[in-house]
Coordinates of N, CA, C and O in Angstrom, one line a residue:
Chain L
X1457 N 25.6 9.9 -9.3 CA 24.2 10.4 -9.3 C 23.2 9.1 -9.5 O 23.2 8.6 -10.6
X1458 N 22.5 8.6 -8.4 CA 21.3 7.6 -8.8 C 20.4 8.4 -9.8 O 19.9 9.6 -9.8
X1459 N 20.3 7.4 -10.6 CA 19.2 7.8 -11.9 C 17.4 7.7 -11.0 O 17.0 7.2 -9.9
X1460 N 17.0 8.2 -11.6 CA 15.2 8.2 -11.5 C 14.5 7.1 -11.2 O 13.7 7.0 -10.3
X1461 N 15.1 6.0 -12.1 CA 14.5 4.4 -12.2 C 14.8 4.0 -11.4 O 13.9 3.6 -10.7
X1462 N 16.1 3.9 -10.8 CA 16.4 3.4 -9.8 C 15.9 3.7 -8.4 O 15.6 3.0 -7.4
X1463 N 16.0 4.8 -8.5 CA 14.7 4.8 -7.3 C 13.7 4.5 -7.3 O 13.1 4.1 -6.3
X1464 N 13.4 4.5 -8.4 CA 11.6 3.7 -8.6 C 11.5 2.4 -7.7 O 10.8 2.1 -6.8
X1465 N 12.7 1.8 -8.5 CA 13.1 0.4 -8.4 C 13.1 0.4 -6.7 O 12.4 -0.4 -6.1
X1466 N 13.9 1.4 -5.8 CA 13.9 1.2 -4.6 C 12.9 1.4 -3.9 O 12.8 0.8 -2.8
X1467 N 11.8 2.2 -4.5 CA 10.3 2.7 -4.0 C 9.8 1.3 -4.1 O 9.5 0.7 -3.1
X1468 N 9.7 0.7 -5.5 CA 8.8 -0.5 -6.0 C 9.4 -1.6 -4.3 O 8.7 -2.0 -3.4
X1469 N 10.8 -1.9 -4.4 CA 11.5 -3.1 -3.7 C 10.6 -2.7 -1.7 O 10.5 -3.6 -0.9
X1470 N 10.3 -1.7 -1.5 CA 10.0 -1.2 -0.1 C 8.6 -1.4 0.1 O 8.0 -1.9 1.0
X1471 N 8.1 -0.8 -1.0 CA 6.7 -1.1 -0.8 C 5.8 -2.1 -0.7 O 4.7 -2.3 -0.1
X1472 N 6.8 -3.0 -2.1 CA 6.0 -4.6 -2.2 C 6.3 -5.3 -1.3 O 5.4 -6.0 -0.8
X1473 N 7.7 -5.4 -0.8 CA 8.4 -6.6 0.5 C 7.5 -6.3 1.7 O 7.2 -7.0 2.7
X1474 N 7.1 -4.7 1.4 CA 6.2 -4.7 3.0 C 5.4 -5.7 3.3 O 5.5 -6.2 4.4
X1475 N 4.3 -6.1 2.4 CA 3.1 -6.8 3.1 C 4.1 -8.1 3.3 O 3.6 -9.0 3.9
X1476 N 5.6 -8.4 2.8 CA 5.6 -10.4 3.0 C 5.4 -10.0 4.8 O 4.5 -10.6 5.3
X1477 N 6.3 -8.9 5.7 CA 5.8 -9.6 7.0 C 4.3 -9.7 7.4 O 3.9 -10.6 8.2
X1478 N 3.5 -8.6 6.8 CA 2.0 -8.9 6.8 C 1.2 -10.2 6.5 O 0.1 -10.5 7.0
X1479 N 1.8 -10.7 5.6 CA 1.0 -11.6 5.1 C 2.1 -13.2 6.1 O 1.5 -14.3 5.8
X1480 N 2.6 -13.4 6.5 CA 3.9 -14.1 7.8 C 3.1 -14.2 8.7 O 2.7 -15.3 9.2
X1481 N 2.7 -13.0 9.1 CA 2.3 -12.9 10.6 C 0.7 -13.3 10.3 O 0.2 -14.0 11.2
X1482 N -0.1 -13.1 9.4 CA -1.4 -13.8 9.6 C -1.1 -15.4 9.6 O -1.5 -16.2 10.4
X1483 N -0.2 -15.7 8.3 CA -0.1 -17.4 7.9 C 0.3 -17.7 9.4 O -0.3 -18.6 9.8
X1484 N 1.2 -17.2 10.3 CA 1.7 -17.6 11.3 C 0.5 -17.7 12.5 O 0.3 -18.8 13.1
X1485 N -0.3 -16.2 12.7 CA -1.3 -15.9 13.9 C -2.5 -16.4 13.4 O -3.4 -16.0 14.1
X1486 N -3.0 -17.3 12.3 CA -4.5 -16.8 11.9 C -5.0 -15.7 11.8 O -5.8 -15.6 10.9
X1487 N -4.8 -14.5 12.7 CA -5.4 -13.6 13.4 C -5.5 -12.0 12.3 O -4.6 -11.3 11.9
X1488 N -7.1 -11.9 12.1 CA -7.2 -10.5 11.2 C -8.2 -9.7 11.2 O -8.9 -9.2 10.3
X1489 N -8.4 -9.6 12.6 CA -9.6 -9.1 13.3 C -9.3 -7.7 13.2 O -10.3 -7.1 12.7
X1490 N -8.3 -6.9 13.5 CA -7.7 -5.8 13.5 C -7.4 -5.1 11.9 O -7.2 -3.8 11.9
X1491 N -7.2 -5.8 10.5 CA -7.2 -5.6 9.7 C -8.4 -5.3 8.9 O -9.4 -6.1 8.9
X1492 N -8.2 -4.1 8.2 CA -9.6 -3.4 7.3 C -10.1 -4.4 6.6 O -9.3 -4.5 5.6
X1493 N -10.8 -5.1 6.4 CA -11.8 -6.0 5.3 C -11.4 -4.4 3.5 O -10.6 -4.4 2.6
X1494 N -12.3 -3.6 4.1 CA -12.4 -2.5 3.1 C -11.2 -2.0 2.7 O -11.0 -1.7 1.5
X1495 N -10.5 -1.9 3.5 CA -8.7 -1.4 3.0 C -8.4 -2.3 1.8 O -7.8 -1.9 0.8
X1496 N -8.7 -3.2 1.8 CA -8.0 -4.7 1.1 C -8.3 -4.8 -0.1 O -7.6 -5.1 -1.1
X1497 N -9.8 -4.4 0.2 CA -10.7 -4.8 -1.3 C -10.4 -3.6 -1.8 O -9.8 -3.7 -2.9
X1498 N -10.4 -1.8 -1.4 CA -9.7 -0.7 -2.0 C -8.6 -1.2 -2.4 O -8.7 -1.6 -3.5
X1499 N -7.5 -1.5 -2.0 CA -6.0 -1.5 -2.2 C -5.9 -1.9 -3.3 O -5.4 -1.2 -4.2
X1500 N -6.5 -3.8 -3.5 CA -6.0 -4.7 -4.7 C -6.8 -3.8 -5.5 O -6.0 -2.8 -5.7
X1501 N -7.6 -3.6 -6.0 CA -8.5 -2.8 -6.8 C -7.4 -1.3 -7.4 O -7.4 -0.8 -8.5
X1502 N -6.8 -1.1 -6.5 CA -6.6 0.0 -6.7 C -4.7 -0.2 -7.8 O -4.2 0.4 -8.7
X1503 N -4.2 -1.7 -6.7 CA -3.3 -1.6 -7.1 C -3.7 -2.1 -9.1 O -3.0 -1.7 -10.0
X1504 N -4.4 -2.6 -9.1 CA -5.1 -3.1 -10.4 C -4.8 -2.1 -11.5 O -4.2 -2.0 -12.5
X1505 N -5.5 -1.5 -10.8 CA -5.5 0.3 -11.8 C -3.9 1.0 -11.9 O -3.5 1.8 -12.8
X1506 N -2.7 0.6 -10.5 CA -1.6 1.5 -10.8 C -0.9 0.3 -12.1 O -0.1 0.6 -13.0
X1507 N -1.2 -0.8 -11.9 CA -0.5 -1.9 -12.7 C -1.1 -1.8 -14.4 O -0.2 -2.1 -15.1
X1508 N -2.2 -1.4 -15.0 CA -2.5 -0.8 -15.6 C -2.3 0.5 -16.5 O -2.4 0.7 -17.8
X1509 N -1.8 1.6 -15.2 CA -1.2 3.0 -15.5 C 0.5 2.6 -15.8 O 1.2 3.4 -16.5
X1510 N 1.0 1.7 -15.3 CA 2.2 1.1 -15.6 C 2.5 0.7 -17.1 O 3.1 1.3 -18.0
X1511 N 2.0 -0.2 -17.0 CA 1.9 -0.6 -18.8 C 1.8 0.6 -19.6 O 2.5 0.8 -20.6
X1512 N 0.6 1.4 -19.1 CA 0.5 2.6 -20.6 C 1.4 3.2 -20.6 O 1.8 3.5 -21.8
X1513 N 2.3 3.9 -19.4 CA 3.2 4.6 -19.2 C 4.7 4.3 -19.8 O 5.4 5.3 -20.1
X1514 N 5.2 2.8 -20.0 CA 5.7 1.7 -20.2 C 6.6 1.9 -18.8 O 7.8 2.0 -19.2
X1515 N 6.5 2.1 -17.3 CA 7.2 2.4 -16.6 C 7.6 1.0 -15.6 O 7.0 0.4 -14.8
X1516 N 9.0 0.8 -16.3 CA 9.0 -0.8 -15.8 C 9.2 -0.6 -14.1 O 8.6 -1.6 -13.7
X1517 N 9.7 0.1 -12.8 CA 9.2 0.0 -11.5 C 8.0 -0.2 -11.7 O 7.5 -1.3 -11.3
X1518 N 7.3 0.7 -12.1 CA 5.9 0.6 -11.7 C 4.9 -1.0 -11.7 O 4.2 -1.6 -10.9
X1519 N 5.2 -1.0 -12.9 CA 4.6 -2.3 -13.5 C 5.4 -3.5 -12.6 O 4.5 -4.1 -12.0
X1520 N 6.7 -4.0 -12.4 CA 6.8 -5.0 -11.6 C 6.9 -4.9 -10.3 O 7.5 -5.9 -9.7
X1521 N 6.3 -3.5 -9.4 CA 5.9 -3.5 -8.3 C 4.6 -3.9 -8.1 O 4.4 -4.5 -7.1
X1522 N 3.8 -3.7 -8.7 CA 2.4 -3.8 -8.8 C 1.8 -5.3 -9.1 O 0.6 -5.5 -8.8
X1523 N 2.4 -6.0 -9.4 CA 2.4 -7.4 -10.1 C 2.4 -7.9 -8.9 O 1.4 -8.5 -8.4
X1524 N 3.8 -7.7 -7.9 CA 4.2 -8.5 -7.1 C 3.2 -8.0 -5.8 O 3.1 -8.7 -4.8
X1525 N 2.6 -7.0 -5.8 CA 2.0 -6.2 -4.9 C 0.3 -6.7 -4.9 O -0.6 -6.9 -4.1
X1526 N 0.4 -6.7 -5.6 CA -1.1 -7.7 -6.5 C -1.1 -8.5 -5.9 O -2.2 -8.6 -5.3
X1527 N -0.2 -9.6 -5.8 CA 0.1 -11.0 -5.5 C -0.6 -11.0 -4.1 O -1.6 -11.6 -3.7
X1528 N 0.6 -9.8 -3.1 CA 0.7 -10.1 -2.0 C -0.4 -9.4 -1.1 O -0.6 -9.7 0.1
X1529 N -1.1 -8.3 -1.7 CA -2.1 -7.7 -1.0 C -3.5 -8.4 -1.2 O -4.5 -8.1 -0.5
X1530 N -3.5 -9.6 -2.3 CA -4.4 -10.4 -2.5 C -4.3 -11.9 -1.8 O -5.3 -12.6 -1.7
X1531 N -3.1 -12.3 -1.4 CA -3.4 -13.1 -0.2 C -3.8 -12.3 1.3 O -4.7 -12.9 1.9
X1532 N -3.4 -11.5 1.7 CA -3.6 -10.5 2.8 C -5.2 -10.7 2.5 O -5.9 -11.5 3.1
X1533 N -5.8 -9.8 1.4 CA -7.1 -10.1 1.2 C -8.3 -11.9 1.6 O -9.4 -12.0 2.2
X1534 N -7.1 -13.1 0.9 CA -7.7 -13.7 0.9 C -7.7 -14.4 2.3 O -8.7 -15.0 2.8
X1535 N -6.5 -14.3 3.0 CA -6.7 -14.5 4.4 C -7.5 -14.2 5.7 O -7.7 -14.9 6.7
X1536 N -7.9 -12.9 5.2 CA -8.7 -11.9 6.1 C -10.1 -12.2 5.9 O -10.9 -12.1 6.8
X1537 N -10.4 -12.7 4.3 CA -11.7 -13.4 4.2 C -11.8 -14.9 4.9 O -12.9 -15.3 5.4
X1538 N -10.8 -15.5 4.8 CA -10.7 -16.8 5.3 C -11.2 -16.7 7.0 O -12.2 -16.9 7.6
X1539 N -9.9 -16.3 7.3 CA -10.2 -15.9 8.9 C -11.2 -14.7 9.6 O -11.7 -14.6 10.7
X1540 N -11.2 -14.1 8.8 CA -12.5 -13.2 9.2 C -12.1 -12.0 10.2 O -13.0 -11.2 10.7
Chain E
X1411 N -12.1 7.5 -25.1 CA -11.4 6.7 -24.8 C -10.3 7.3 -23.2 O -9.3 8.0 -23.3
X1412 N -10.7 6.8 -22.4 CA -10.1 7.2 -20.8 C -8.0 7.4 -21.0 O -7.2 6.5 -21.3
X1413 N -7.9 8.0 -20.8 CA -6.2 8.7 -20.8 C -6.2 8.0 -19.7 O -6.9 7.8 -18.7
X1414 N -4.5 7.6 -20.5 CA -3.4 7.4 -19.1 C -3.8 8.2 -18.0 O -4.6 7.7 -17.1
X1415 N -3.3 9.5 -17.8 CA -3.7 10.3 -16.8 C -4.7 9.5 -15.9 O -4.4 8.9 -14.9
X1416 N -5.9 9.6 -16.5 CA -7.1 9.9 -15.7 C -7.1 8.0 -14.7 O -7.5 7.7 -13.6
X1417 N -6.5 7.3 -15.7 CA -6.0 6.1 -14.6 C -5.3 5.7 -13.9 O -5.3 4.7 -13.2
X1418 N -4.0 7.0 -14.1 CA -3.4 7.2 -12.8 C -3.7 8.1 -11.8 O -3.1 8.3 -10.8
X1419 N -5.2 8.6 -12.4 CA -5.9 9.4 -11.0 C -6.6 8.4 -10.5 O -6.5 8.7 -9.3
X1420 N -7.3 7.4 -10.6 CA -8.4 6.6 -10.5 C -7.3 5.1 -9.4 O -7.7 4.4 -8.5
X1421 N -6.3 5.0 -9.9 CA -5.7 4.1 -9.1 C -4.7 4.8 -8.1 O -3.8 4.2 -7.5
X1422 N -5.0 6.1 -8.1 CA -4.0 6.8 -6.9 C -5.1 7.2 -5.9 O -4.8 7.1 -4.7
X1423 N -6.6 7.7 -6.6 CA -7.9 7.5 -5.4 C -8.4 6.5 -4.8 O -9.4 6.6 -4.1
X1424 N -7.6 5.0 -5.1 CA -8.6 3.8 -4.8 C -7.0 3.5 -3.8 O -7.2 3.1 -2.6
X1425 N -5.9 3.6 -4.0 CA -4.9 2.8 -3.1 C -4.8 4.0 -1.9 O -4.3 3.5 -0.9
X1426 N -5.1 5.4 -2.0 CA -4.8 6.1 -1.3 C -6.1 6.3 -0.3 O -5.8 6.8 0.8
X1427 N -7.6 6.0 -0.6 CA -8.7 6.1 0.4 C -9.0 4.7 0.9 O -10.0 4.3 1.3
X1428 N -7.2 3.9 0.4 CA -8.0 2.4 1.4 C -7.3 2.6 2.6 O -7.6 1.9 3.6
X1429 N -6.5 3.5 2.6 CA -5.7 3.3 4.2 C -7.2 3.8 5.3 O -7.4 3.3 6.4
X1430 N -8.0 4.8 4.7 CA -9.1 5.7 5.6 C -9.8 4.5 6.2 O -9.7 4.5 7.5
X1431 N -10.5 3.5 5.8 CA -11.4 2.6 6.6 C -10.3 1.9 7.8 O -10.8 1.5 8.9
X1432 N -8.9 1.9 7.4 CA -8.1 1.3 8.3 C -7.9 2.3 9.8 O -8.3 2.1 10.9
X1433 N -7.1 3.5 9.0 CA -6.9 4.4 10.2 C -7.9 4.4 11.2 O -7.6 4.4 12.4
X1434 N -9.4 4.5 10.6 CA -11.2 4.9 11.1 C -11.1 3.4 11.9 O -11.7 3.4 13.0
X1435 N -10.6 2.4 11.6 CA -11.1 1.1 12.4 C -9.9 1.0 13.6 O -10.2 0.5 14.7
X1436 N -8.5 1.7 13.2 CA -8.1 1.6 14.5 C -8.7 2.6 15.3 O -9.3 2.1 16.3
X1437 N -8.7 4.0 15.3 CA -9.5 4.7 15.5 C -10.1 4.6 17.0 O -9.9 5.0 18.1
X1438 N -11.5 3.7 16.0 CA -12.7 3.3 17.5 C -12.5 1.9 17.6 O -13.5 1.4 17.8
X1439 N -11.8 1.3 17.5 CA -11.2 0.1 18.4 C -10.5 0.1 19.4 O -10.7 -0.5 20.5
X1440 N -9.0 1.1 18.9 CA -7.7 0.8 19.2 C -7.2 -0.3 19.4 O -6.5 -0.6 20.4
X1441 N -7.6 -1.2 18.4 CA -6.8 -2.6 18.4 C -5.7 -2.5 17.1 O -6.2 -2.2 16.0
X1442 N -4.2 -2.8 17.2 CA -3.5 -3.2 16.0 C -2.5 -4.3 16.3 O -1.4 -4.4 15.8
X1443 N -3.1 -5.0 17.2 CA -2.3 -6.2 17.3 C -2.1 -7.4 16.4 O -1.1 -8.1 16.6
X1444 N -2.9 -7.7 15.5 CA -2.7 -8.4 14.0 C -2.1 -7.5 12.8 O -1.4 -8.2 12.0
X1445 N -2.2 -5.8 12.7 CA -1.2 -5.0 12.3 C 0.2 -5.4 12.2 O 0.8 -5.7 13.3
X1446 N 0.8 -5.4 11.2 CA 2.5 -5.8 11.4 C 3.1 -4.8 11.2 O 3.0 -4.3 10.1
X1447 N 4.1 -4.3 12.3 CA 4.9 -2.9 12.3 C 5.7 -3.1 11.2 O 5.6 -2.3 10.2
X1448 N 6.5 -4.2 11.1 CA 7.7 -4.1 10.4 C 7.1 -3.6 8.6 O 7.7 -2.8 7.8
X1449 N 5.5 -4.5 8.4 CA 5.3 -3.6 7.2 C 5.1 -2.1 6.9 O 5.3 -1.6 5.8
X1450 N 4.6 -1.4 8.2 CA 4.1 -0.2 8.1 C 5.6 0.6 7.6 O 5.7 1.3 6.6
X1451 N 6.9 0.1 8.6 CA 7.9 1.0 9.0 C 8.4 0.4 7.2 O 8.6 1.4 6.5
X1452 N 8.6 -0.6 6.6 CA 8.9 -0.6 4.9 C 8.1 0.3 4.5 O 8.6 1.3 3.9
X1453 N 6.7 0.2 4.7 CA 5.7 1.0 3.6 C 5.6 2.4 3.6 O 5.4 2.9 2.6
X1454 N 5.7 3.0 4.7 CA 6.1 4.3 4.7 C 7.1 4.9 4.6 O 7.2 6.1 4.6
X1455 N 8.3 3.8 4.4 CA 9.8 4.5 3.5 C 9.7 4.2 2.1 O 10.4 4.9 1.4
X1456 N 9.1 3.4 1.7 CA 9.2 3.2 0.5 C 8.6 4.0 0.0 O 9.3 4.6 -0.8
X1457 N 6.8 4.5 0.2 CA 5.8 5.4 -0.2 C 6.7 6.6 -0.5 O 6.6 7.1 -1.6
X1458 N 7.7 7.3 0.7 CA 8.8 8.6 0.6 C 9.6 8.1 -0.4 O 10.7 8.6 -0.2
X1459 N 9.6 7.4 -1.1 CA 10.9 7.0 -2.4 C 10.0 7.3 -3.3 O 10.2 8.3 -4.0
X1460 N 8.7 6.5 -3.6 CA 7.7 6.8 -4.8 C 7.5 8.1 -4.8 O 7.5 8.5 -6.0
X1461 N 7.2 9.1 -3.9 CA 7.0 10.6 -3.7 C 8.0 11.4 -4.4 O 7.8 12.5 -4.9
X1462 N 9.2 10.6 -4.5 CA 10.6 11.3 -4.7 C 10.8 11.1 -6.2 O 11.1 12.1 -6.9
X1463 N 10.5 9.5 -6.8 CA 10.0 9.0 -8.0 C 9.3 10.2 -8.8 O 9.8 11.0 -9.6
X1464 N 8.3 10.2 -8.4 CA 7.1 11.0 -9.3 C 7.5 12.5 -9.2 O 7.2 13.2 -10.1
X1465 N 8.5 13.0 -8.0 CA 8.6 14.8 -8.4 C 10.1 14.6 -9.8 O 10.3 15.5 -10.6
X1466 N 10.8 13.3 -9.8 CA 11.5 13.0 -10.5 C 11.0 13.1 -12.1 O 11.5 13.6 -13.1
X1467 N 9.7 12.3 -11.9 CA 9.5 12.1 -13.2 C 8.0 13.5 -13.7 O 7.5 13.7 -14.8
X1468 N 8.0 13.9 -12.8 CA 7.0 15.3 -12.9 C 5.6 14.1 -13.2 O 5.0 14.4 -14.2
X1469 N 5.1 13.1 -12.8 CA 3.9 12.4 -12.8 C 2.7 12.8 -11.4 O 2.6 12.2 -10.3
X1470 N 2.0 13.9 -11.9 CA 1.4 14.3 -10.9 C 0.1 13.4 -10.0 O -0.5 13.7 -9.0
X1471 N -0.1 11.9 -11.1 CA -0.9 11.1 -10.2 C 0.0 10.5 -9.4 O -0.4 10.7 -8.3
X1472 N 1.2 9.9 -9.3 CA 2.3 9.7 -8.1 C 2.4 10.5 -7.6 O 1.8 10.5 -6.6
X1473 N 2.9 11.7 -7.7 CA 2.9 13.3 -6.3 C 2.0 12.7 -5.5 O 2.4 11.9 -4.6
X1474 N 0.4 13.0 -5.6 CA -0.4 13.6 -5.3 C -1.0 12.2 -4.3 O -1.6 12.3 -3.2
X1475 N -0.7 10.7 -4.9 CA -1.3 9.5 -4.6 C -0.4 9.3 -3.0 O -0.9 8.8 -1.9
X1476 N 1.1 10.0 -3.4 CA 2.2 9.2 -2.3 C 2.3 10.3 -1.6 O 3.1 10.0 -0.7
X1477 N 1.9 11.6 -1.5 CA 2.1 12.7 -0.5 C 0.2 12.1 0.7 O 0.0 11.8 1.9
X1478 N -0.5 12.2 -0.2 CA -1.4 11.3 0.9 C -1.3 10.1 1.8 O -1.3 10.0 3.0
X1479 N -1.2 9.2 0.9 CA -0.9 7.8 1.3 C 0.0 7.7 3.0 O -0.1 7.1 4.0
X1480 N 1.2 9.0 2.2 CA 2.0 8.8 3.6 C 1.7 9.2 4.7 O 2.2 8.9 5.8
X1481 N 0.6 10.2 4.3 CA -0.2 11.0 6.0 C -1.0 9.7 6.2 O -0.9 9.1 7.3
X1482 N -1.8 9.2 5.2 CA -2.3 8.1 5.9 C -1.4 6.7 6.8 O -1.2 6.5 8.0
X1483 N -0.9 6.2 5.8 CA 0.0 5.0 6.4 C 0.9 5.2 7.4 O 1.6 4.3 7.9
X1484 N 1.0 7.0 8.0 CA 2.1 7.5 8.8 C 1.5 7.3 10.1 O 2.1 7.3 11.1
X1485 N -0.1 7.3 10.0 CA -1.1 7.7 10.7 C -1.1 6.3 11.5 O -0.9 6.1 12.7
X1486 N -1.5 5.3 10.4 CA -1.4 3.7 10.6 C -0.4 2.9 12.0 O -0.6 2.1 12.9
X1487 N 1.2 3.9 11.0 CA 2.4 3.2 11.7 C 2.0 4.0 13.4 O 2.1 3.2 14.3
X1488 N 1.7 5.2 13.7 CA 2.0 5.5 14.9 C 0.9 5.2 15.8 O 0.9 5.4 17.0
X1489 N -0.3 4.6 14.7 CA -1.4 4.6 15.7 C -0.9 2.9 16.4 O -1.0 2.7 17.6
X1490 N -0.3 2.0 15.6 CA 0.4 1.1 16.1 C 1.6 0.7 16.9 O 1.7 -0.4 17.5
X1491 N 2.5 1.8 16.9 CA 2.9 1.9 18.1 C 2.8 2.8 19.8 O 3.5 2.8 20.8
X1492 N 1.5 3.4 19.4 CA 0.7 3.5 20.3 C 0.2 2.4 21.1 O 0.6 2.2 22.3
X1493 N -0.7 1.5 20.5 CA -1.8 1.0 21.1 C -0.6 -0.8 20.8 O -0.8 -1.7 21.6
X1494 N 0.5 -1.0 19.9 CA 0.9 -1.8 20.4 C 0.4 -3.2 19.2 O 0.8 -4.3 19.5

């Protein structure tokens, strides 16, 4: 029987790895004409608040998904401001 | 003093209504050519693990954040392989 956590852990490992090809393919294309400006500034903001609900919770997926999700939805962010 | 809860409502309304400006910009563009599939096709299996997480852990701001998210980001992945 997979325990609970571990799925977390598999939820956290799918969700966060998602943006590295997102964030590949701008470093690679420049190109972010097609991506939400508004999505970005919601998201990090948002993931802010799940990284937050992590800690109080003491729910360790949660919390080192969000960290790394932080990371990577805030270059995405800072890219899209860069390139426009 | 703001409860756990109410900040895992507050960061499940800010990561789950950033996909809407996205969906709305492919939408009336139909452009997702800076879109990267391979993140959508992670992020929407992973989001179905967090879904699975939270009925696990009875955490009704994960239910509620990842049964949306996935209509949205589901919305995302197919409007991208539509339009390419």
């Amino acid at each position: 029987m997979i325990s609970t956590e571990w799925i977390g852990y598999g939820a956290a490992v799918l969700t966060t790895l998602s943006f590295v090809p997102q964030v590949w393919q701008i470093w690679t294309t420049r190109h972010t004409k097609d991506i939400s400006l508004r999505m970005y500034i919601l998201f990090t903001g948002g993931v802010s608040l799940w990284l937050l609900y992590g800690l109080l919770l003491g729910s360790w997926p949660i919390i080192v998904a969000n960290c790394v999700t932080l990371v990577l939805a805030g270059m995405v962010l800072a890219l899209k401001l860069r390139h426009g």
